[in-house]
XYZ file of C-alpha atoms in Angstrom:
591
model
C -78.835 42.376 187.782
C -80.731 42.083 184.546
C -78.224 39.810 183.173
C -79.083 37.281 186.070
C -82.300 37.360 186.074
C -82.526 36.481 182.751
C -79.557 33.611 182.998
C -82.089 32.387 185.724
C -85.029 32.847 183.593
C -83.826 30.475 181.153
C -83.029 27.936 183.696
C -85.967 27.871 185.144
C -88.122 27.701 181.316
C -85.538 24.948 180.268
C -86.528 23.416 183.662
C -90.086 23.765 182.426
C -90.046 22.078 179.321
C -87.714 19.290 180.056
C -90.348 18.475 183.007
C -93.499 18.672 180.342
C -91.779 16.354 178.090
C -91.043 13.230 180.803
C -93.238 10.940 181.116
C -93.429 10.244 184.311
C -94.070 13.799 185.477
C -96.845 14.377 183.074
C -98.779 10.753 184.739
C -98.095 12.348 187.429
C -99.690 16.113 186.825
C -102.596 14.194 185.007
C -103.761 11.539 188.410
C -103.080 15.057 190.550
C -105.039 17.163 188.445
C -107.681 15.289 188.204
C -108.345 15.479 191.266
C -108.438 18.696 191.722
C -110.800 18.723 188.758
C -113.272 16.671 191.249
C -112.724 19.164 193.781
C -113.526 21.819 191.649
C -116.871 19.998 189.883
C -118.069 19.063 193.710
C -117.516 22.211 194.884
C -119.474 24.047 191.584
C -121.961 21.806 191.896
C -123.610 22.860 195.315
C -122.629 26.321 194.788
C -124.827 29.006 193.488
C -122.576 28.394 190.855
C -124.606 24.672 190.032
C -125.643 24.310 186.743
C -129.038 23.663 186.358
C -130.011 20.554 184.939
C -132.903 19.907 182.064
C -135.977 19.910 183.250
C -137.519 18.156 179.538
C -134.709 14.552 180.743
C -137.070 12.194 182.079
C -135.293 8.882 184.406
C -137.752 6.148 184.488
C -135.343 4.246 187.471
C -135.825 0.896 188.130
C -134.631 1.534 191.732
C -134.515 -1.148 194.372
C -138.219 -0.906 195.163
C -139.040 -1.272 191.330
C -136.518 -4.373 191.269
C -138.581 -6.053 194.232
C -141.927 -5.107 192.999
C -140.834 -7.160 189.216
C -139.588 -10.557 190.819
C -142.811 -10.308 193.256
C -145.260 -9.614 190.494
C -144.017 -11.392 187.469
C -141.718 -13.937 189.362
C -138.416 -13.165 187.182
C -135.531 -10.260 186.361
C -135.407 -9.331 183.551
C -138.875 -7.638 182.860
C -140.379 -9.361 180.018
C -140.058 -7.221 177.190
C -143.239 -6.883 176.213
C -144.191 -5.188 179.356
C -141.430 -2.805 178.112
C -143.547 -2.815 174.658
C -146.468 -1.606 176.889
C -145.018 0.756 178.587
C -143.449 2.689 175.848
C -146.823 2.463 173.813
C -148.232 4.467 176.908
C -145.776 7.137 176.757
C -145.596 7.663 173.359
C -149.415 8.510 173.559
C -147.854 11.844 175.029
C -145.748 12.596 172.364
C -141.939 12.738 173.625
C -138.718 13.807 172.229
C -137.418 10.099 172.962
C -137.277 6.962 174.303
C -133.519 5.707 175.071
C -132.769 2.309 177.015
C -129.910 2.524 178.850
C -130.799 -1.630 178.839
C -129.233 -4.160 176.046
C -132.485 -6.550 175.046
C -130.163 -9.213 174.467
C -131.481 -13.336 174.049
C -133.054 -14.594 177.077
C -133.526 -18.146 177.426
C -136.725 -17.243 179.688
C -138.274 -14.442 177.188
C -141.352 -15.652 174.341
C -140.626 -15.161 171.050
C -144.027 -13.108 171.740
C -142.774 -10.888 174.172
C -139.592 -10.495 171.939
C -141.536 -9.789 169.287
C -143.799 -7.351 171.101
C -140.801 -5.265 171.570
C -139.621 -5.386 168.295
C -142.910 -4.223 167.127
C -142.315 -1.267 168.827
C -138.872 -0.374 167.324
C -140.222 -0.891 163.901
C -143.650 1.804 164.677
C -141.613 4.654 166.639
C -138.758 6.036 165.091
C -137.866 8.117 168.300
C -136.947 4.920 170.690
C -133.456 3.662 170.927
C -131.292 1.066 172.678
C -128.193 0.079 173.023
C -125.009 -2.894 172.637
C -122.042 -2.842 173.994
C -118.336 -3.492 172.359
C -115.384 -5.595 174.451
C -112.703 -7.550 173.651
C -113.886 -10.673 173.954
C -112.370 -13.753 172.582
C -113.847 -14.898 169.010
C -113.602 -18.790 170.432
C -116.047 -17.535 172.535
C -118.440 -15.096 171.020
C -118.158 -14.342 167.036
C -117.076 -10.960 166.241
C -120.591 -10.162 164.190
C -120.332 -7.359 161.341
C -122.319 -4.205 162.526
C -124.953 -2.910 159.558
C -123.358 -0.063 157.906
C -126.641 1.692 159.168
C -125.295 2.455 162.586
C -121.831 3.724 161.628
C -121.210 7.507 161.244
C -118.313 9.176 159.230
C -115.588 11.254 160.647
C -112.881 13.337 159.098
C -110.590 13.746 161.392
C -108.661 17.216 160.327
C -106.651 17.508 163.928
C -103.510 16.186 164.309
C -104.103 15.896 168.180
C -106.911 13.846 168.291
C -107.331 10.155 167.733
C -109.918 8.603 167.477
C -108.578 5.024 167.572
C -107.871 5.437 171.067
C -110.434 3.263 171.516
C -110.964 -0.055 169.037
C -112.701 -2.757 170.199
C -112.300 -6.580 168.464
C -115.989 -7.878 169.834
C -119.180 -6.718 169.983
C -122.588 -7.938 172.172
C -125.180 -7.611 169.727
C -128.793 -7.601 170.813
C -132.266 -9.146 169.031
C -131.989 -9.605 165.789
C -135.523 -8.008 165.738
C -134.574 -4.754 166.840
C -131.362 -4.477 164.840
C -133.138 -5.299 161.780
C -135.895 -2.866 162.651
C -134.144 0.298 163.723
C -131.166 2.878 163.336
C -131.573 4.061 166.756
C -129.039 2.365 168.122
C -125.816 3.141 170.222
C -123.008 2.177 172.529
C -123.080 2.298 175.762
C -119.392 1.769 177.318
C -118.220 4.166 179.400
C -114.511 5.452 180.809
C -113.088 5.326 183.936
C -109.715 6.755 184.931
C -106.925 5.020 186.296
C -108.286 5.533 189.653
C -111.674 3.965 188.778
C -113.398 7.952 188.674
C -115.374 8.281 185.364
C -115.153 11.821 184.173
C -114.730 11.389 180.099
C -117.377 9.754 177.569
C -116.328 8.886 173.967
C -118.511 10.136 171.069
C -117.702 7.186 168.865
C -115.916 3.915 169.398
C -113.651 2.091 166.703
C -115.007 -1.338 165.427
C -113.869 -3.150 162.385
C -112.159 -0.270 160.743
C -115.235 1.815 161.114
C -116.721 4.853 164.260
C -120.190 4.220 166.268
C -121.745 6.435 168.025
C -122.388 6.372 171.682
C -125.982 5.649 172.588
C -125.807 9.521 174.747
C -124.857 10.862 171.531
C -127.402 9.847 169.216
C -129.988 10.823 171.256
C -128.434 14.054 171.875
C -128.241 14.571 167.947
C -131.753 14.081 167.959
C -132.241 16.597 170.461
C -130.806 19.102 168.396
C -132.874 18.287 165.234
C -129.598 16.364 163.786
C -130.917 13.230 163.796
C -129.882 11.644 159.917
C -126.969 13.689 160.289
C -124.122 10.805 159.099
C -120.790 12.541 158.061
C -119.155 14.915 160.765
C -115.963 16.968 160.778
C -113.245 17.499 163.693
C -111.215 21.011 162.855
C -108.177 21.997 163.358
C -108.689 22.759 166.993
C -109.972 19.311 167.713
C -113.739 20.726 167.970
C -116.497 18.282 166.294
C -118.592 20.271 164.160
C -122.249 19.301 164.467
C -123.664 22.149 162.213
C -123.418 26.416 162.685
C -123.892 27.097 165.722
C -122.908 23.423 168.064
C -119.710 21.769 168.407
C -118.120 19.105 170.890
C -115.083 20.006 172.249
C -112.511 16.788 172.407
C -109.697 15.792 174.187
C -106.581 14.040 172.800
C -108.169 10.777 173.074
C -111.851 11.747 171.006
C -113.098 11.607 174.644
C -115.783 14.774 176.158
C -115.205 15.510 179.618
C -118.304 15.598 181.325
C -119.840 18.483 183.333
C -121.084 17.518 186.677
C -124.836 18.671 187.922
C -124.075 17.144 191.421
C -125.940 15.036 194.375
C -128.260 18.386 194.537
C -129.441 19.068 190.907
C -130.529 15.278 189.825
C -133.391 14.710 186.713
C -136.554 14.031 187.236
C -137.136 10.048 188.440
C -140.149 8.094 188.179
C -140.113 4.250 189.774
C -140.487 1.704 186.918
C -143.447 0.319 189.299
C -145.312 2.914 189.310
C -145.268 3.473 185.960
C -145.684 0.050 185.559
C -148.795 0.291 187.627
C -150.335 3.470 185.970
C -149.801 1.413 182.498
C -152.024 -1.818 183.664
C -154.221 0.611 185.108
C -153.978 0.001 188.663
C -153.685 3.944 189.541
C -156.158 6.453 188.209
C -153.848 9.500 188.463
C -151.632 9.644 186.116
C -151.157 12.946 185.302
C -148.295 13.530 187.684
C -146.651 11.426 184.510
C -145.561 14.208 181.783
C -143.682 13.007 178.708
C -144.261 15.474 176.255
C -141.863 16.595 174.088
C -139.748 14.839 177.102
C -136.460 12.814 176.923
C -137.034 9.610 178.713
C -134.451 7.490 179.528
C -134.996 4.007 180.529
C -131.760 2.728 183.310
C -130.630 1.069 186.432
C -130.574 2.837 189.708
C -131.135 -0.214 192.248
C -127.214 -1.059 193.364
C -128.170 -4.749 193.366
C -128.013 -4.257 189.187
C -124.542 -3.525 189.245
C -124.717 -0.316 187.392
C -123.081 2.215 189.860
C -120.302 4.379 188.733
C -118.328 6.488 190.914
C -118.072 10.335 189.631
C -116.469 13.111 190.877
C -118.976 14.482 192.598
C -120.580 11.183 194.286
C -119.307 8.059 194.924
C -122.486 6.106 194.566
C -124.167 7.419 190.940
C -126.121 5.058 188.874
C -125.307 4.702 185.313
C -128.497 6.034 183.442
C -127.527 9.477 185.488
C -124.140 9.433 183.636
C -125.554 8.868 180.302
C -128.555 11.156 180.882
C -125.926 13.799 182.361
C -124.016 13.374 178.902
C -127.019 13.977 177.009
C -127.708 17.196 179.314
C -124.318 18.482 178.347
C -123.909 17.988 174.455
C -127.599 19.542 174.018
C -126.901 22.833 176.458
C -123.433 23.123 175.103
C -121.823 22.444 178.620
C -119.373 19.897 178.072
C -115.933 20.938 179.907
C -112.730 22.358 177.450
C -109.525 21.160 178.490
C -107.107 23.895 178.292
C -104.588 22.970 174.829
C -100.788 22.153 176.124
C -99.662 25.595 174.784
C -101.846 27.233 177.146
C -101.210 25.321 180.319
C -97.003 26.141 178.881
C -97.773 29.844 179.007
C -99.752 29.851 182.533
C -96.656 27.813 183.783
C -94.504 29.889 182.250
C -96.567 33.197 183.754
C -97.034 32.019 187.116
C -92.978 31.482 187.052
C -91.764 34.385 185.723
C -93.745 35.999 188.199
C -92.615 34.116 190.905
C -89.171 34.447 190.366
C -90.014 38.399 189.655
C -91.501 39.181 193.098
C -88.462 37.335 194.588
C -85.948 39.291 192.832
C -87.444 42.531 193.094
C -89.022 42.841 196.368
C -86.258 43.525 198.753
C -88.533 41.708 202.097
C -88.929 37.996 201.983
C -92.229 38.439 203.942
C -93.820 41.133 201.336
C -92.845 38.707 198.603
C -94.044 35.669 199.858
C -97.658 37.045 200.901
C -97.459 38.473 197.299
C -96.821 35.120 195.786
C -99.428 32.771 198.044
C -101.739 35.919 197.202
C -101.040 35.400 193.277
C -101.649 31.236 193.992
C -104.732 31.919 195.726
C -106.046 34.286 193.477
C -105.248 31.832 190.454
C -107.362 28.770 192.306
C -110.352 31.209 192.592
C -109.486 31.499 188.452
C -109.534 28.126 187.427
C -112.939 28.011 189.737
C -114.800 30.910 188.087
C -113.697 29.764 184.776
C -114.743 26.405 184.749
C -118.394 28.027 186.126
C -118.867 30.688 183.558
C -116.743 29.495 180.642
C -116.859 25.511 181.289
C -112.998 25.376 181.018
C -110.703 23.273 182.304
C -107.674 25.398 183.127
C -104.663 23.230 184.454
C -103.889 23.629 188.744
C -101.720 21.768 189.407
C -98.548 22.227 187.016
C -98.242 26.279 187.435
C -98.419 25.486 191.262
C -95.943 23.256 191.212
C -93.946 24.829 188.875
C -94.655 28.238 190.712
C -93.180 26.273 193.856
C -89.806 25.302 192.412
C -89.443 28.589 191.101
C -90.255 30.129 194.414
C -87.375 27.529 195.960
C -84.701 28.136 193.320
C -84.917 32.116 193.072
C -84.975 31.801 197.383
C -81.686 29.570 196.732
C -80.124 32.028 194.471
C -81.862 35.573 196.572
C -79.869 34.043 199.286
C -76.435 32.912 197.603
C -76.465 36.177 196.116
C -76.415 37.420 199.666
C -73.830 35.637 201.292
C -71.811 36.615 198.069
C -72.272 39.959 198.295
C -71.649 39.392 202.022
C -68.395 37.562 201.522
C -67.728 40.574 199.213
C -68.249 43.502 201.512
C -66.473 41.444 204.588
C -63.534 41.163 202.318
C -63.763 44.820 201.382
C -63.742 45.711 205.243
C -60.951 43.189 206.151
C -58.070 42.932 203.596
C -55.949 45.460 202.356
C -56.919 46.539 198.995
C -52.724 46.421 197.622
C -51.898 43.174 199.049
C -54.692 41.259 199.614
C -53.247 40.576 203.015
C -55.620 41.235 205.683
C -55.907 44.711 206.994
C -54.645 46.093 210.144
C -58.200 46.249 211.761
C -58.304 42.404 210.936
C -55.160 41.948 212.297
C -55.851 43.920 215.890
C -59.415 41.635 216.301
C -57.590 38.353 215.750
C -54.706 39.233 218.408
C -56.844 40.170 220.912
C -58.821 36.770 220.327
C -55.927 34.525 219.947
C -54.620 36.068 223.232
C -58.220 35.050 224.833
C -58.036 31.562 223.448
C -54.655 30.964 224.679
C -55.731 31.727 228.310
C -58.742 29.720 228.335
C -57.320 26.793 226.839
C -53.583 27.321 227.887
C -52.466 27.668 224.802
C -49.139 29.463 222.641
C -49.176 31.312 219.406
C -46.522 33.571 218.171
C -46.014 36.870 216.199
C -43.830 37.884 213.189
C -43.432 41.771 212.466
C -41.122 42.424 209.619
C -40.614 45.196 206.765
C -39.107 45.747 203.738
C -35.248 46.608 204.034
C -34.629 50.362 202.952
C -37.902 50.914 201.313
C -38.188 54.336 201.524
C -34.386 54.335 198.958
C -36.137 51.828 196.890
C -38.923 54.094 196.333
C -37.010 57.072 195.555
C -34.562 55.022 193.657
C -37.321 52.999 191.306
C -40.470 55.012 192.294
C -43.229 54.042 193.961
C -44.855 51.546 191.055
C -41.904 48.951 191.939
C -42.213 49.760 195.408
C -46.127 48.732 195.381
C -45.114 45.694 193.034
C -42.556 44.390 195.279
C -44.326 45.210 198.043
C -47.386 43.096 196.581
C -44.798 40.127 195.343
C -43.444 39.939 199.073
C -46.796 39.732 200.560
C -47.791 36.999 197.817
C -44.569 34.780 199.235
C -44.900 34.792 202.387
C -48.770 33.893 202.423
C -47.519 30.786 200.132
C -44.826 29.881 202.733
C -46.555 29.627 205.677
C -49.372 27.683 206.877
C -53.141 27.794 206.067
C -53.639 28.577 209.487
C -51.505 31.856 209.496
C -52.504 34.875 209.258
C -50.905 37.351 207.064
C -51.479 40.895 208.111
C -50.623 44.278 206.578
C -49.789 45.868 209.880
C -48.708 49.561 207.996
C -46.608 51.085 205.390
C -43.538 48.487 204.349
C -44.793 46.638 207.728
C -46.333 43.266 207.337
C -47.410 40.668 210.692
C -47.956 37.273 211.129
C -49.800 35.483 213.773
C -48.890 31.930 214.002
C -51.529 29.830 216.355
C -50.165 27.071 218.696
C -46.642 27.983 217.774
C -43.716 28.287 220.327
C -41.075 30.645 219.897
C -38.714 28.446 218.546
C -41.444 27.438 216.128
C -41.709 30.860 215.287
C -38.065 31.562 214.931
C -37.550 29.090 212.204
C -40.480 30.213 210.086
C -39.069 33.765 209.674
C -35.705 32.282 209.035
C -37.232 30.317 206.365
C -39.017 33.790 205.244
C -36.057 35.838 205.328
C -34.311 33.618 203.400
C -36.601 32.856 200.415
C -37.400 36.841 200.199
C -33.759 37.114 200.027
C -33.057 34.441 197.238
C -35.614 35.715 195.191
C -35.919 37.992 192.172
C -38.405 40.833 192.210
C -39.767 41.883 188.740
C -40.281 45.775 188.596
C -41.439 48.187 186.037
C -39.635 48.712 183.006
C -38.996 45.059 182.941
C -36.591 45.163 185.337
C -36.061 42.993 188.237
C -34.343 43.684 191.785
C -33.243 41.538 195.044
C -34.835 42.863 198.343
C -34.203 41.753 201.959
C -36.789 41.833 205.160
C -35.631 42.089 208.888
C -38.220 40.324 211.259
C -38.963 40.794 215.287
C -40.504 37.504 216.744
C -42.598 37.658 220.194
C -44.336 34.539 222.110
C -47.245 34.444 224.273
C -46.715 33.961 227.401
C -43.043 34.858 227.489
C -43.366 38.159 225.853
C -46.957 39.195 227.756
C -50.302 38.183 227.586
C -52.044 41.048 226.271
C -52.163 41.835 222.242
C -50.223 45.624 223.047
C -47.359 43.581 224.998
C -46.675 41.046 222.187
C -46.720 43.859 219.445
C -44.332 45.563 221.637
C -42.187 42.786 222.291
C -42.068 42.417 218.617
C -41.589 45.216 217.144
C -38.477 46.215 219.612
C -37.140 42.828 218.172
C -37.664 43.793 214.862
C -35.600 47.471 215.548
C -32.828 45.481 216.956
C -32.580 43.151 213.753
C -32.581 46.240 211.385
C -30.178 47.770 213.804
C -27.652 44.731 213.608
C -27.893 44.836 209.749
C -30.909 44.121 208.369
C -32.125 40.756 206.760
C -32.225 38.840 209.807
C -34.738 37.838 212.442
C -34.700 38.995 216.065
């Protein structure tokens, strides 16, 4: 039993790997278990389980009412930018963290060089405001691919062998004022990710351009955050981790992407309408102490869907960009970006949830017992992967060990069950053939007479019956002893079952006795098969022990249904008289 289970073991491992390596199956794992990553984020997110989000993140939304209230009041979109000079003067009168725009100030045809410069101004006096451009792969006939200041590049040494970070190069770049760029560090990039089936779940840290990494606006301001601001030079260990100084690091995926953890529809930052900020800043409301931006986070974005910044997340369909980046910001400064489990981990919980599969089956004698034991184990390890991703923010694989816990589950049924009809077959054969001759036994022999006699009533059929033994056995026995009587005795059987017809049955009946029931044959049928018997036995030499070799005869007694009687004790009777008379009248002839 051991034996097997481990032969099956191996199968089932080699099944394993072979399956990780193909290509196909591991696209397919990856669109599957991503969504059950959604599930699992949507879920967390309105449980008790919900992360809460940072309270000192700050959205100043310019939501569809603040979109109206800008082409009503200064008769164009985009907002001049020196109304976003303004309003960043106000705010930085109460001292905040930061200022990011999740905006790109790029040249308007409709903007002053005043207001332009206005803004730039603004850059160039507060060294906590940033902004952002955006890389593509635009066409150089088109756009020129500008060289980005050294300034804004950081330096990675990359000492993992499973991460690259050229994943994602870009050939083009949309700058923005020349102003700003000239005037400030603070800027990043603000592409994002989306999967194959449009879901974003993954920011990049740093995007290739020109042979060299920039960050990603999120991360910048995150690094600022943490009191890391001039940090340049940054290290990914062995374990693909991104080393930010003692006690942070990013955890990466193969790609040098960060997979996002979700606050949800129910745990969204604080958001203020542009207008009435806008209105509080040109004094037109007197209260404005419901505005609080100290030592705040304020992030400047899109919420109105008519601005075509809407992503789709996995735990809303509708989520405005500035949400995404502000959520990626939440996550690198609280440490709560998600882990994805490494590949040898996800090999051993396949490999676990397998073995024990397969182990349950084996050795749990009811199918029912070990079933409910199995969907238990399954059931137990979803609640896992939920409770893990809550308290430990990792990302431990779902659907691979279920699947792979599946085909287990179907291959060790397979084999439970083709062990049983073997073991079946086995015992049947024990109770039905004779153990000397491997001719069936005489039990065998009784049950198919009294069926063939019930099939040849009901469908008016014939069959016949052979009884013959061994001439003058009992001398042979005393004369060679009773090895060469059991090998002759085992050689005879092994001719006749190769001279007569598949559908014959070859009987031990007792002793030196052996039957044969022939279906839908007549008598004369029958009569010419033991001729044919009688002969061959007759021709042929019969190896004994010692190395010697003998001739022996058979006498056979034929009987017929109907002719003979139509019940199994008549035609034995018939037969076995017939086979007295032939020994009587010489031996080695039929009767």
């Amino acid at each position: 039993m051991l034996k097997k289970f481990i032969f099956w073991i191996f199968i089932i491992v080699l099944f394993l790997f072979l399956g990780l390596k193909d290509e196909y199956s591991e696209s397919f794992f990856e669109s599957m278990e991503n969504k059950t990553f959604d599930i699992r984020q949507s879920v967390l997110s309105s449980s008790r389980f919900a992360k809460p989000h940072n309270k000192d993140i700050v959205i100043i939304a310019i939501d569809d009412a603040s979109y109206e209230y800008v082409l009503d009041k200064y008769g164009e979109w985009p907002l001049r930018r020196d109304i976003y000079a303004k309003i960043t003067r106000y705010i930085e009168q109460q001292k905040p963290k930061s200022i990011a725009y999740d905006l790109m100030f790029v040249k308007s045809m409709r903007s002053t060089p005043q207001a332009d410069n206005a803004l730039v101004q603004v850059f160039k006096d507060f060294d906590n405001v940033y902004t952002a451009i955006n890389l593509d792969y635009q066409e150089e006939n088109l756009r020129d691919a500008v060289e980005l200041d050294d300034k804004f590049a950081i330096n990675i040494r990359n000492n993992s062998k499973n991460i690259d970070l050229d994943y994602f190069e870009y050939s083009n770049c949309r700058v923005i004022l020349d102003g700003i760029m000239n005037a400030t560090n603070n800027i990043g990039v603000i592409n994002v990710l989306r999967g194959n089936d449009g879901i974003l779940r993954q920011m990049p840290l740093v995007y290739k351009y020109k042979g060299k990494y920039y960050p990603q606006l999120g991360f910048k301001v995150a690094l600022d955050a943490l009191g890391l601001k001039d940090k340049k030079d940054f290290v990914i260990d062995k374990r693909g981790d991104l080393i930010l100084d003692d006690t942070h690091k990013i955890p990466l995926s193969p790609d040098g992407t960060t997979v996002l953890n979700w606050y949800g529809p129910g745990q969204t930052f604080t958001n203020i309408p542009l207008h009435e900020l806008i209105n509080a800043v040109e004094g037109n409301k007197t209260d404005n102490k419901k505005f609080n931006f100290h030592n705040k986070i304020v992030y400047f974005g899109a919420t109105a869907s008519s601005l075509f910044d809407i992503k789709t997340v996995p735990v809303d369909k509708v989520y405005p960009g500035v949400e995404v980046q502000t959520t990626y910001v939440n996550n690198l400064t609280d440490g709560t970006l998600i882990k994805r489990a490494t590949k040898p981990i996800k090999i051993i919980i396949d490999i676990i949830l397998v073995l024990l599969t397969i182990s349950v089956l084996l050795f749990i004698g009811s199918m029912t017992v070990a079933t409910s034991i199995i969907i238990a184990t399954v059931i137990g390890y979803i609640a896992l992967t939920y409770f893990v991703m809550a308290k430990f923010n990792l990302w431990l694989p779902l659907i691979s060990p279920i699947l792979y816990a599946l085909s287990g589950y179907i291959i060790a049924v397979i084999y439970k069950y083709l062990t049983k009809s073997r073991d079946f077959d086995k015992q049947y054969k024990l109770a039905t053939t004779d153990g000397l001759t491997d001719l069936y036994n005489h039990r065998y022999f009784q049950e198919q007479m009294l069926m063939q006699c019930q099939n040849a009533e009901r469908y008016e059929n014939v069959f016949s019956l052979i009884i013959l033994d061994i001439d003058f056995f009992k001398k042979f026995n005393d004369n060679f002893g009773h090895q060469s009587g059991d090998a002759v005795l085992r050689q005879v059987s092994s001719i006749l079952k190769k001279n007569v017809r598949s559908t014959d049955i070859v009987c031990r009946y007792g002793g030196e006795e052996i039957s044969i029931i022939l279906p839908n044959s007549n008598n004369d049928e029958a009569i010419n098969t033991a001729q044919k018997l009688c002969n061959i036995v007759a021709e042929n030499k019969f190896k004994l022990s010692n190395n010697r070799e003998s001739n022996v005869t058979i006498s056979l007694g034929v009987s017929t249904y109907k002719a003979d009687g139509t019940t199994p004790a008549e035609i034995i009777e018939a037969a076995d008289k017939r086979l007295y008379n032939a020994k009587n009248n010489g031996r080695n002839r039929v009767n």
